mmCIF file with all atom_site columns, C-alpha atoms in Angstrom:
data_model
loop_
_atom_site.group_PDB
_atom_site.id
_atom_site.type_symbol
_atom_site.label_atom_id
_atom_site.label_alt_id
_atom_site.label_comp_id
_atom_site.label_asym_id
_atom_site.label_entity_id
_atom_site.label_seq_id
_atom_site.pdbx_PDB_ins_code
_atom_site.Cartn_x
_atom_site.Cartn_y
_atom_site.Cartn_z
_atom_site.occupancy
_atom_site.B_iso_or_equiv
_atom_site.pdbx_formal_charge
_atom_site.auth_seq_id
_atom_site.auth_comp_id
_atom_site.auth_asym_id
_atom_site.auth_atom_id
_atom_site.pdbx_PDB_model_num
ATOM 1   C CA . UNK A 1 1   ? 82.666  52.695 42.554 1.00 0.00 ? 11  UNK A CA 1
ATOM 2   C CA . UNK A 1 2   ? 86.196  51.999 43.086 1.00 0.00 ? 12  UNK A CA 1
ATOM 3   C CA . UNK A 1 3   ? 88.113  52.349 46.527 1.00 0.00 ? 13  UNK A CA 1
ATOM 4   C CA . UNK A 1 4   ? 91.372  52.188 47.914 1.00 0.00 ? 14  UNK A CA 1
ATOM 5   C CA . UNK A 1 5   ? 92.437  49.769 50.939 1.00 0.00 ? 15  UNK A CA 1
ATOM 6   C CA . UNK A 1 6   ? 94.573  52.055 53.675 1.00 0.00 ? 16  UNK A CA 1
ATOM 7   C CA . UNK A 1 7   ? 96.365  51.378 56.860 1.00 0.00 ? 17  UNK A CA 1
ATOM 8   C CA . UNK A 1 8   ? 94.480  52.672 60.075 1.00 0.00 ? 18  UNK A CA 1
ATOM 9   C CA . UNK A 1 9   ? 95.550  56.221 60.230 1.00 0.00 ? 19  UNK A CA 1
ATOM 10  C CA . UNK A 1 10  ? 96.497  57.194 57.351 1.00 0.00 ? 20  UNK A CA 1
ATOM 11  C CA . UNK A 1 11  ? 92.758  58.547 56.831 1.00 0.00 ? 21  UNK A CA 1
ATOM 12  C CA . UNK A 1 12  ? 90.035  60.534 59.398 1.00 0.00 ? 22  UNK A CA 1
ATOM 13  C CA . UNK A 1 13  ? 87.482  58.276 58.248 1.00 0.00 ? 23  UNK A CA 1
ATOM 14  C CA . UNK A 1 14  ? 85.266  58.602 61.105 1.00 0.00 ? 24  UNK A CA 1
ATOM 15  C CA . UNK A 1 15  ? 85.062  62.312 60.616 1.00 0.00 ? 25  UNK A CA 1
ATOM 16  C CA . UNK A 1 16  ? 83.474  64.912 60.516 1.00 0.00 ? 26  UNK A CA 1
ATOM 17  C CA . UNK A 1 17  ? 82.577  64.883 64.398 1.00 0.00 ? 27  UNK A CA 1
ATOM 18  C CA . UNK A 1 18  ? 80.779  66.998 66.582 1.00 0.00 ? 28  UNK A CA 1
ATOM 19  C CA . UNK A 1 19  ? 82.974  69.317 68.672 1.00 0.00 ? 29  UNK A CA 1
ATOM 20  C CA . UNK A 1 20  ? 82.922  69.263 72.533 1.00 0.00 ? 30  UNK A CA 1
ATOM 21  C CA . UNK A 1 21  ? 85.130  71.426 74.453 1.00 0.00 ? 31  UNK A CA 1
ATOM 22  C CA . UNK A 1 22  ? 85.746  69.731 77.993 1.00 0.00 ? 32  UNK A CA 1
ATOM 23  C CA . UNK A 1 23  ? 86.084  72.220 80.677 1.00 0.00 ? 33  UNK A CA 1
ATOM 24  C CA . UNK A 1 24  ? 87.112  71.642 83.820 1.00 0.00 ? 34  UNK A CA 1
ATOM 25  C CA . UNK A 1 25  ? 88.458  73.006 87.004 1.00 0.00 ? 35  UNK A CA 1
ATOM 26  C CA . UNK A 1 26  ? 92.007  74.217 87.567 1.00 0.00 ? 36  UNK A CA 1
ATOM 27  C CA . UNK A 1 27  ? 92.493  74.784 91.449 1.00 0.00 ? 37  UNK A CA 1
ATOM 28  C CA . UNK A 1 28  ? 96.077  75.378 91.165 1.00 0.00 ? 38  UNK A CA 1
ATOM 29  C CA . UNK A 1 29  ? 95.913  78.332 88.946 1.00 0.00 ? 39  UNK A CA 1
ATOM 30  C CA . UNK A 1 30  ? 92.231  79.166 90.534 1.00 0.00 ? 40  UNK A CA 1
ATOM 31  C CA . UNK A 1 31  ? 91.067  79.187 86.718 1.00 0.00 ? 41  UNK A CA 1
ATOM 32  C CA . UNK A 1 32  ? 89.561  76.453 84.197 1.00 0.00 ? 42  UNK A CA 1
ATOM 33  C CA . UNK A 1 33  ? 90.813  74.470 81.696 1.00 0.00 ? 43  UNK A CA 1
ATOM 34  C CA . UNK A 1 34  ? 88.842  74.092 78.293 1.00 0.00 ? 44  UNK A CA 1
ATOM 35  C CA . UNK A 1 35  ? 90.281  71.733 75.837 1.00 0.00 ? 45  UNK A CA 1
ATOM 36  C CA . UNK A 1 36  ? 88.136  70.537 72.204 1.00 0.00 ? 46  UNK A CA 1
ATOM 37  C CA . UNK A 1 37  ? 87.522  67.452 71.683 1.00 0.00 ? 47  UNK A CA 1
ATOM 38  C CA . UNK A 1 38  ? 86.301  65.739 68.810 1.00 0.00 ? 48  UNK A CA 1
ATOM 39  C CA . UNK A 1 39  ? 86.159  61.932 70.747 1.00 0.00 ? 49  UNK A CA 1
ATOM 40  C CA . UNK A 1 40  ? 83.002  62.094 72.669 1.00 0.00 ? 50  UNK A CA 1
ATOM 41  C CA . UNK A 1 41  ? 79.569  60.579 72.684 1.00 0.00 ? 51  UNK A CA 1
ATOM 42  C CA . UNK A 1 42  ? 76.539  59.856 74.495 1.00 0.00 ? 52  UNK A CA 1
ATOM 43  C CA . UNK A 1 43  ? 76.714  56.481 76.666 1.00 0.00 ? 53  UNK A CA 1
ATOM 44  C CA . UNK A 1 44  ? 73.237  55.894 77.863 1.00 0.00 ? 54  UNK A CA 1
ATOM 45  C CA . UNK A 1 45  ? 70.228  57.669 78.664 1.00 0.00 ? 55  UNK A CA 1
ATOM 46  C CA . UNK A 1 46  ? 69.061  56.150 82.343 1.00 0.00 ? 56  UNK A CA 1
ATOM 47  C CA . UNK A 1 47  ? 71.319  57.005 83.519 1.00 0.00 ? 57  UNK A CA 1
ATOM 48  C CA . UNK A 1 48  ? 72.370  60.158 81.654 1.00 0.00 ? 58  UNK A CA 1
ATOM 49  C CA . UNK A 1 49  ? 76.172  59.133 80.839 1.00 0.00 ? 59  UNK A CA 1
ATOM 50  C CA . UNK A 1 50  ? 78.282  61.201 78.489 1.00 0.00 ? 60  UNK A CA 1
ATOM 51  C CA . UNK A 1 51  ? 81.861  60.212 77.328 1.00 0.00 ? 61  UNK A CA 1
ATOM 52  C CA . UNK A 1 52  ? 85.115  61.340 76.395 1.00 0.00 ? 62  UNK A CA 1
ATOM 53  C CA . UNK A 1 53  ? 88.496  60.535 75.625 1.00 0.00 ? 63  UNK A CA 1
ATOM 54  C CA . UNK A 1 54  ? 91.340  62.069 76.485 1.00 0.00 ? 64  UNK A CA 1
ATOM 55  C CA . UNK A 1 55  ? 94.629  61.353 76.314 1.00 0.00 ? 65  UNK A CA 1
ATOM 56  C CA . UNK A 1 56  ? 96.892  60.568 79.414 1.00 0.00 ? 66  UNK A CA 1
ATOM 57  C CA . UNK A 1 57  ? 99.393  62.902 78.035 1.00 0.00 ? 67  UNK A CA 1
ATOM 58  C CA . UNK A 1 58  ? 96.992  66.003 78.456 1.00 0.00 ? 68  UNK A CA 1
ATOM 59  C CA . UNK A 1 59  ? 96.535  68.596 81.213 1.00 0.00 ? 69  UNK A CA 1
ATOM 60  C CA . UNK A 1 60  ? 93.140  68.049 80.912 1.00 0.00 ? 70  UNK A CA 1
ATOM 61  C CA . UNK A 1 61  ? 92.965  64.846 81.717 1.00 0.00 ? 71  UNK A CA 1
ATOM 62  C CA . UNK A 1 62  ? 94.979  65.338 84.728 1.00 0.00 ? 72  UNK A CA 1
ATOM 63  C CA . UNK A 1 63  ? 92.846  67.941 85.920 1.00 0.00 ? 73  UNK A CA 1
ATOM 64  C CA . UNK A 1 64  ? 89.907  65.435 84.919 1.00 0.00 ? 74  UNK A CA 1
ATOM 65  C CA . UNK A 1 65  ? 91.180  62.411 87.277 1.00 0.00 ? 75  UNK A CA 1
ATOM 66  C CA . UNK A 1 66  ? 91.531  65.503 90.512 1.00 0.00 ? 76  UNK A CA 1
ATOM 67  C CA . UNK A 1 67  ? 88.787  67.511 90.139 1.00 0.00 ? 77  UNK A CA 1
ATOM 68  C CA . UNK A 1 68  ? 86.373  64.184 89.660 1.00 0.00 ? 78  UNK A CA 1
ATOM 69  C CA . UNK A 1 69  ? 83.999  66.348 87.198 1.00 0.00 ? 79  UNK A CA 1
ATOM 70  C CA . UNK A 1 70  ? 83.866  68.307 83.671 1.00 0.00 ? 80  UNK A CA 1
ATOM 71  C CA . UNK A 1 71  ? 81.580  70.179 81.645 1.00 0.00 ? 81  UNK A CA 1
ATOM 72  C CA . UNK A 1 72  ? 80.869  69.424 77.750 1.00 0.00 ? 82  UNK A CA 1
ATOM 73  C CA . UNK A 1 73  ? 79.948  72.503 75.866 1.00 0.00 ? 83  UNK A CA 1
ATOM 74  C CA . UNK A 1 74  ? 79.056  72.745 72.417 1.00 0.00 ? 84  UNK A CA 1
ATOM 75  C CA . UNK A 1 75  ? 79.873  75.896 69.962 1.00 0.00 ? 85  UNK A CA 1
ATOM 76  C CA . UNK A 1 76  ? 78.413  77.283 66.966 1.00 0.00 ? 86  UNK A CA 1
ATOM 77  C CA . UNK A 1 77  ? 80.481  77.164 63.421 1.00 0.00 ? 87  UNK A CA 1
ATOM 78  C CA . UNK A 1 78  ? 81.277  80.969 63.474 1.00 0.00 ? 88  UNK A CA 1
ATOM 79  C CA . UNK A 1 79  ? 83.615  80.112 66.853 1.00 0.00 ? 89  UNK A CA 1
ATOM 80  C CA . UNK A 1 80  ? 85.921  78.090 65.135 1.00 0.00 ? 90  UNK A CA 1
ATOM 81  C CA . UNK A 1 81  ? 88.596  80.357 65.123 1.00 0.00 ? 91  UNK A CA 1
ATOM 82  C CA . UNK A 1 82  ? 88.499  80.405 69.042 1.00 0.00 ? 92  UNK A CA 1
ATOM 83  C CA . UNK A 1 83  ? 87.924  76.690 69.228 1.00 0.00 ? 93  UNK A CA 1
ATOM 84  C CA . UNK A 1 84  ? 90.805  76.160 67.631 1.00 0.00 ? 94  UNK A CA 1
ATOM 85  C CA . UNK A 1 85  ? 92.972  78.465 69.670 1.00 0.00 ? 95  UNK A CA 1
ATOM 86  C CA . UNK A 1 86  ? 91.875  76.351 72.412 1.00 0.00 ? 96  UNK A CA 1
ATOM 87  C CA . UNK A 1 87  ? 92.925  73.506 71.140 1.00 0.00 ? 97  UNK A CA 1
ATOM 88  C CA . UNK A 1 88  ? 96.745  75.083 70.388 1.00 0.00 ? 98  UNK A CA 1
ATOM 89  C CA . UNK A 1 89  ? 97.336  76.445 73.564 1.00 0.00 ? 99  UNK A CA 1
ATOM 90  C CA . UNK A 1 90  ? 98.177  74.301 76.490 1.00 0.00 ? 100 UNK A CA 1
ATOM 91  C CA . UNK A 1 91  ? 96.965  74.569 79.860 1.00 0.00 ? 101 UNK A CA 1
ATOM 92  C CA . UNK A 1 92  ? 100.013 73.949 81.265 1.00 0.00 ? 102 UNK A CA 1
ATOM 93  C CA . UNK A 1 93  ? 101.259 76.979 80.801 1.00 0.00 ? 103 UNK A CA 1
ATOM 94  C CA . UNK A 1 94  ? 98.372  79.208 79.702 1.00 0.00 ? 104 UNK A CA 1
ATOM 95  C CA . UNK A 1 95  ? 95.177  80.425 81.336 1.00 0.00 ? 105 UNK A CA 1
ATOM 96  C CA . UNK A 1 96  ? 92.854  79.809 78.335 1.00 0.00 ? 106 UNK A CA 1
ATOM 97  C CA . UNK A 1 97  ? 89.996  81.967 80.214 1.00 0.00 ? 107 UNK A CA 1
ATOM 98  C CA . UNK A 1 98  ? 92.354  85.047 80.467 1.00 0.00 ? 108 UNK A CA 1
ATOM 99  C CA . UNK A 1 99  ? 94.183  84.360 77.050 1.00 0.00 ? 109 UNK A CA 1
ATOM 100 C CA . UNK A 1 100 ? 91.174  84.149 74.908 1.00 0.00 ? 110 UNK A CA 1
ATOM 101 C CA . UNK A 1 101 ? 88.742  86.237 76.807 1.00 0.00 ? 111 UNK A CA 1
ATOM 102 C CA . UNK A 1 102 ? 86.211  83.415 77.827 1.00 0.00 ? 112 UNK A CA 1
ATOM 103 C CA . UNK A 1 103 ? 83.382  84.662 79.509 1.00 0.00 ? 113 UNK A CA 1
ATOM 104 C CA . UNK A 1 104 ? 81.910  81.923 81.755 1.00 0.00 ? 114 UNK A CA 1
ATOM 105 C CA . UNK A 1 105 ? 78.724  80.840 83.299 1.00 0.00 ? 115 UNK A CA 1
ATOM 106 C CA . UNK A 1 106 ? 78.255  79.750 87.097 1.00 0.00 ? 116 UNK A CA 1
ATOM 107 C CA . UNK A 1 107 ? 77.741  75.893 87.391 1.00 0.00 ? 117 UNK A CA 1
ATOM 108 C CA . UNK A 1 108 ? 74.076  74.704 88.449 1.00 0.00 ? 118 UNK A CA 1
ATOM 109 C CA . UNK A 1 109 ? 74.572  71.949 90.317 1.00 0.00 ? 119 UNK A CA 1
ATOM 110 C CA . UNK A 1 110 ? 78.601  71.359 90.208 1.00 0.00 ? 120 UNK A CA 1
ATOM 111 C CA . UNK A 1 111 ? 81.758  73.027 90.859 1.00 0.00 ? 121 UNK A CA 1
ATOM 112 C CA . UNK A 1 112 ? 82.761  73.444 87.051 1.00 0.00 ? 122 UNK A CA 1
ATOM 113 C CA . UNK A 1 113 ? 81.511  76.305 84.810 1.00 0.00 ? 123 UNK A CA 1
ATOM 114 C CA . UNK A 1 114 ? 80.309  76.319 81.423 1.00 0.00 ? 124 UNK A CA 1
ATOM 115 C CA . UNK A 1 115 ? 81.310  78.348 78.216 1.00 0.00 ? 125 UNK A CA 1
ATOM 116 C CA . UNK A 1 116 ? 78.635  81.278 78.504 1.00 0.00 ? 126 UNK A CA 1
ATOM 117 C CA . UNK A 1 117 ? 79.122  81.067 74.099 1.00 0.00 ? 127 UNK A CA 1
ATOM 118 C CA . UNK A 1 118 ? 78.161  77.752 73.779 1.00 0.00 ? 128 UNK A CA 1
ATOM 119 C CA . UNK A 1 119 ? 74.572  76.930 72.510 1.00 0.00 ? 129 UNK A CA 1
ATOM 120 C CA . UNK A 1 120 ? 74.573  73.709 74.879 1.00 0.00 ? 130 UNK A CA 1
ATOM 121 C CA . UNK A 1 121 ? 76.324  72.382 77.991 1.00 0.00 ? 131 UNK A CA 1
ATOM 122 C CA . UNK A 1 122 ? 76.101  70.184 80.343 1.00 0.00 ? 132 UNK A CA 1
ATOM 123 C CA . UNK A 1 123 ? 77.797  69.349 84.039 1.00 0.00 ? 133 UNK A CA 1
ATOM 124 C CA . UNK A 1 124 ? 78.904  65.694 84.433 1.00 0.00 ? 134 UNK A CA 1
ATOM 125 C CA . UNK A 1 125 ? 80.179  64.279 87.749 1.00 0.00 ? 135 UNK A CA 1
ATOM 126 C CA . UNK A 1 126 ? 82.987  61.664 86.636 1.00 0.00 ? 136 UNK A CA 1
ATOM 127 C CA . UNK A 1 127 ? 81.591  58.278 87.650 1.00 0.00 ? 137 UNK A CA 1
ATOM 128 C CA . UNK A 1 128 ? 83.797  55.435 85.414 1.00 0.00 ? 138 UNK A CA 1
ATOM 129 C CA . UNK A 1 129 ? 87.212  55.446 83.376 1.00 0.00 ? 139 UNK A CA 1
ATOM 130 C CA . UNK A 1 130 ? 88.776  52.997 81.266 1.00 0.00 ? 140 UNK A CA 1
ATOM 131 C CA . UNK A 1 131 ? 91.929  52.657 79.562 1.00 0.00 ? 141 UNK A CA 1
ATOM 132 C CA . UNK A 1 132 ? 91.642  52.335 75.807 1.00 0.00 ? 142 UNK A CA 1
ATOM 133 C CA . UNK A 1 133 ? 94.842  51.754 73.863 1.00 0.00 ? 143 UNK A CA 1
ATOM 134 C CA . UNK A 1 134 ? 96.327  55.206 73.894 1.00 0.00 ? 144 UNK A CA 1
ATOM 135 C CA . UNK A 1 135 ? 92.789  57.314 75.543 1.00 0.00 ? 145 UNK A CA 1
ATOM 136 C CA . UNK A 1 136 ? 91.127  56.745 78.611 1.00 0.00 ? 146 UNK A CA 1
ATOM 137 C CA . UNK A 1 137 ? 87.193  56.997 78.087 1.00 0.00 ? 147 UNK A CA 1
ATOM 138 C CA . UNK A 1 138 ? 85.623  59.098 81.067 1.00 0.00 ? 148 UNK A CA 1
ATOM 139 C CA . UNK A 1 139 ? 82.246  58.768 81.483 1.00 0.00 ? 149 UNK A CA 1
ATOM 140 C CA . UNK A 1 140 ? 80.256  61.790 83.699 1.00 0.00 ? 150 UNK A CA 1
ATOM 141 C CA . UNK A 1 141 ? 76.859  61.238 84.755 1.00 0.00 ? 151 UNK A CA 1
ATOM 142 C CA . UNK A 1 142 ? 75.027  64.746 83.474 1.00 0.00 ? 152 UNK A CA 1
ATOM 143 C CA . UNK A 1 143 ? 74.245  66.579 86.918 1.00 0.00 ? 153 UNK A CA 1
ATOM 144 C CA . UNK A 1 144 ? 72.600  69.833 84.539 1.00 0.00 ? 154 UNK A CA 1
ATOM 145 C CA . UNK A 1 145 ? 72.100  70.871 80.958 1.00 0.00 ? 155 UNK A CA 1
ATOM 146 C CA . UNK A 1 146 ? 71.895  74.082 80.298 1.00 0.00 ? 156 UNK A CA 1
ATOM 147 C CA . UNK A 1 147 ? 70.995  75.258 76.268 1.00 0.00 ? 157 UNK A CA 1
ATOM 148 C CA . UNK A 1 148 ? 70.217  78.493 74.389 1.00 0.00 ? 158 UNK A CA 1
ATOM 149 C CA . UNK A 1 149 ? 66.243  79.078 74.283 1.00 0.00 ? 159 UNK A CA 1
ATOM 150 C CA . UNK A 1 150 ? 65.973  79.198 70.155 1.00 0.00 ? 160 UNK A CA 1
ATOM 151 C CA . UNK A 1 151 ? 68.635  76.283 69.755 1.00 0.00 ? 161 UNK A CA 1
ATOM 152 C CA . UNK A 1 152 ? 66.014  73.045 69.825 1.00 0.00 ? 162 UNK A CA 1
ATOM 153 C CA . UNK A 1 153 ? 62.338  72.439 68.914 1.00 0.00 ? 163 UNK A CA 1
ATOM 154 C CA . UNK A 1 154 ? 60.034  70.863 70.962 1.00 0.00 ? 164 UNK A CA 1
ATOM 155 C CA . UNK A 1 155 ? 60.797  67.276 70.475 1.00 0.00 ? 165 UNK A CA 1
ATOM 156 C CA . UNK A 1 156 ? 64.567  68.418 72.153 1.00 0.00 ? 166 UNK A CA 1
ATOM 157 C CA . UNK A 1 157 ? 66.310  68.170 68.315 1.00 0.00 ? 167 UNK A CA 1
ATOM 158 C CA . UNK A 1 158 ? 68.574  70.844 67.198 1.00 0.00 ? 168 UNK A CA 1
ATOM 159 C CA . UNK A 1 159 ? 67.659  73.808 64.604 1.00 0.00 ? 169 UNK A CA 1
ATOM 160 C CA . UNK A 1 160 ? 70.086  74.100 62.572 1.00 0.00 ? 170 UNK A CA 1
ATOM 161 C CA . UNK A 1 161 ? 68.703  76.682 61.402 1.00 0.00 ? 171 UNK A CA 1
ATOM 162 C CA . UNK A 1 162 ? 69.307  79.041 64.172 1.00 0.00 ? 172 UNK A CA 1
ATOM 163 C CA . UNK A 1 163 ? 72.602  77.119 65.352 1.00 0.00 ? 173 UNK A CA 1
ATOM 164 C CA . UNK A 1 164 ? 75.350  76.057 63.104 1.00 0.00 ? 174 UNK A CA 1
ATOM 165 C CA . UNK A 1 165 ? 76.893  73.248 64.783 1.00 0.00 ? 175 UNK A CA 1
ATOM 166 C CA . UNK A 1 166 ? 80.801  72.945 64.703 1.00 0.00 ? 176 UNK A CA 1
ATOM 167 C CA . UNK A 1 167 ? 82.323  70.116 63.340 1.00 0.00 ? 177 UNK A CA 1
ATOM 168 C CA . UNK A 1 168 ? 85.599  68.860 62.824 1.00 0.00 ? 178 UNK A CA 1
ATOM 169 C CA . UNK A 1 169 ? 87.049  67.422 59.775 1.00 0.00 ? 179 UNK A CA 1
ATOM 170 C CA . UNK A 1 170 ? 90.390  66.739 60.696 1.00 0.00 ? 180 UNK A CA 1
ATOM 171 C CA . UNK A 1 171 ? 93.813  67.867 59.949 1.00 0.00 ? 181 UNK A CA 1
ATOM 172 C CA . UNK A 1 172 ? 92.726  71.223 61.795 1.00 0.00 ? 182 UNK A CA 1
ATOM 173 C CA . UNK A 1 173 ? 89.752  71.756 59.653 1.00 0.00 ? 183 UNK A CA 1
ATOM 174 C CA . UNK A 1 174 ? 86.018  72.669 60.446 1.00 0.00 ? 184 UNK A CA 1
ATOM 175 C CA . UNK A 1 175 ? 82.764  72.615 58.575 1.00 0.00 ? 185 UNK A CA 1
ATOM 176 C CA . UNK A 1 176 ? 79.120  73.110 59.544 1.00 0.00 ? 186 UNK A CA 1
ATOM 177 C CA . UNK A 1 177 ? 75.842  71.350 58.263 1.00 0.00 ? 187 UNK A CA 1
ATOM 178 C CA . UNK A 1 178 ? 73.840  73.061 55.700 1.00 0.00 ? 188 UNK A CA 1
ATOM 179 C CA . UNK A 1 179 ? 70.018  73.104 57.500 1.00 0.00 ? 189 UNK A CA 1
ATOM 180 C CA . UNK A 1 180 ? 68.976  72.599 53.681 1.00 0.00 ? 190 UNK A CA 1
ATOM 181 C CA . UNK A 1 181 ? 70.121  69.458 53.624 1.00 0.00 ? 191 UNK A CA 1
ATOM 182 C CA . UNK A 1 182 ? 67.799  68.221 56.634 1.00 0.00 ? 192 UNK A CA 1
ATOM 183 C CA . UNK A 1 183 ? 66.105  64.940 55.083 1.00 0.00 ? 193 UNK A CA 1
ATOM 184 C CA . UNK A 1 184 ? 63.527  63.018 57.328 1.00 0.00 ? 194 UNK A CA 1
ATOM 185 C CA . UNK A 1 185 ? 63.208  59.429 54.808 1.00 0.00 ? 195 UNK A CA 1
ATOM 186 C CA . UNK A 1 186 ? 60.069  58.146 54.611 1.00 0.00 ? 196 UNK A CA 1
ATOM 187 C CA . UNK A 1 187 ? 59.830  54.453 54.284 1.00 0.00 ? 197 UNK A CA 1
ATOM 188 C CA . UNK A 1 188 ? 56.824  52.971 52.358 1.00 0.00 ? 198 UNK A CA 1
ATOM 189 C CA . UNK A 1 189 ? 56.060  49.445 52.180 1.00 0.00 ? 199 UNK A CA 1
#
């Protein structure tokens, strides 16, 4: 197989990546801020830590560092379009909630609600940042999860099947997993 060396950037080669959309409270504007994100990750399980990254330069993560909490929710493929107006429209200067007709759910044990759409979220009190070249990585200890009924099995894994997760690509593009292309390998030997 041939292949082609390239400078860092020039290619989303770590992609496609689960969506997030970090919400989080807006005091000022008595409102919240939802921004997607495609640079976040689970960071341990005891405790439960989830992370993101967000860039200094972002309303979000200013609201982030004063508010001291966020929500991660998660959307299915066919709110894309929405996901991505999200992602164009700054908080700055635009009440996201209002603008795009979010309807909300009350938090569970925080201050910061969660997208009522989204087949998963979760509430995470901020507990670490850190600086990483042009990000910071904030960690939030998960406080509450709350999920759709038909969205996992009983072992806690996703049916894709019933929920098309969104992914981005990159370069403003989104895809979805085909649940027909589930594979569990078998190793013999």
């Amino acid at each position: 197989m041939e292949r082609v060396t390239t400078v860092p950037g020039s290619t989303y080669f770590y992609y496609p990546r689960l969506v997030c959309i970090v919400g989080v409270l807006d005091e000022e504007k008595e409102s919240c801020n939802f921004a997607p994100v495609a640079w976040a990750t689970p960071l341990s399980s005891a405790p439960p830590l989830y992370g993101v990254c967000l860039s200094p330069r972002t309303y979000t993560h200013k609201l982030v560092l004063k508010a001291g909490e966020f929500t991660i929710n998660f959307m299915a493929h066919g709110d894309a379009d929405t996901v991505a107006a999200m992602g164009k429209l700054s908080g700055r200067t635009t009440d996201k909630v209002k603008a795009l007709g979010l309807e909300l759910d009350p938090p569970d044990a925080l201050r910061t609600p969660t997208l009522a759409r989204a087949y998963a979220s979760a509430e995470c009190l901020l507990v670490a940042r850190h600086q990483l070249g042009d990000q910071t990585l904030f960690a939030g200890e998960v406080h509450s999860i709350r999920h759709r009924p038909d969205a996992f099995d009983e072992a806690g894994v996703l049916r894709p099947e019933r929920v098309a997760p969104l992914l981005y690509l990159g370069a403003g593009r989104y895809l979805s997993g085909d649940p027909a292309s589930v594979v569990t390998p078998t190793r013999e030997g």
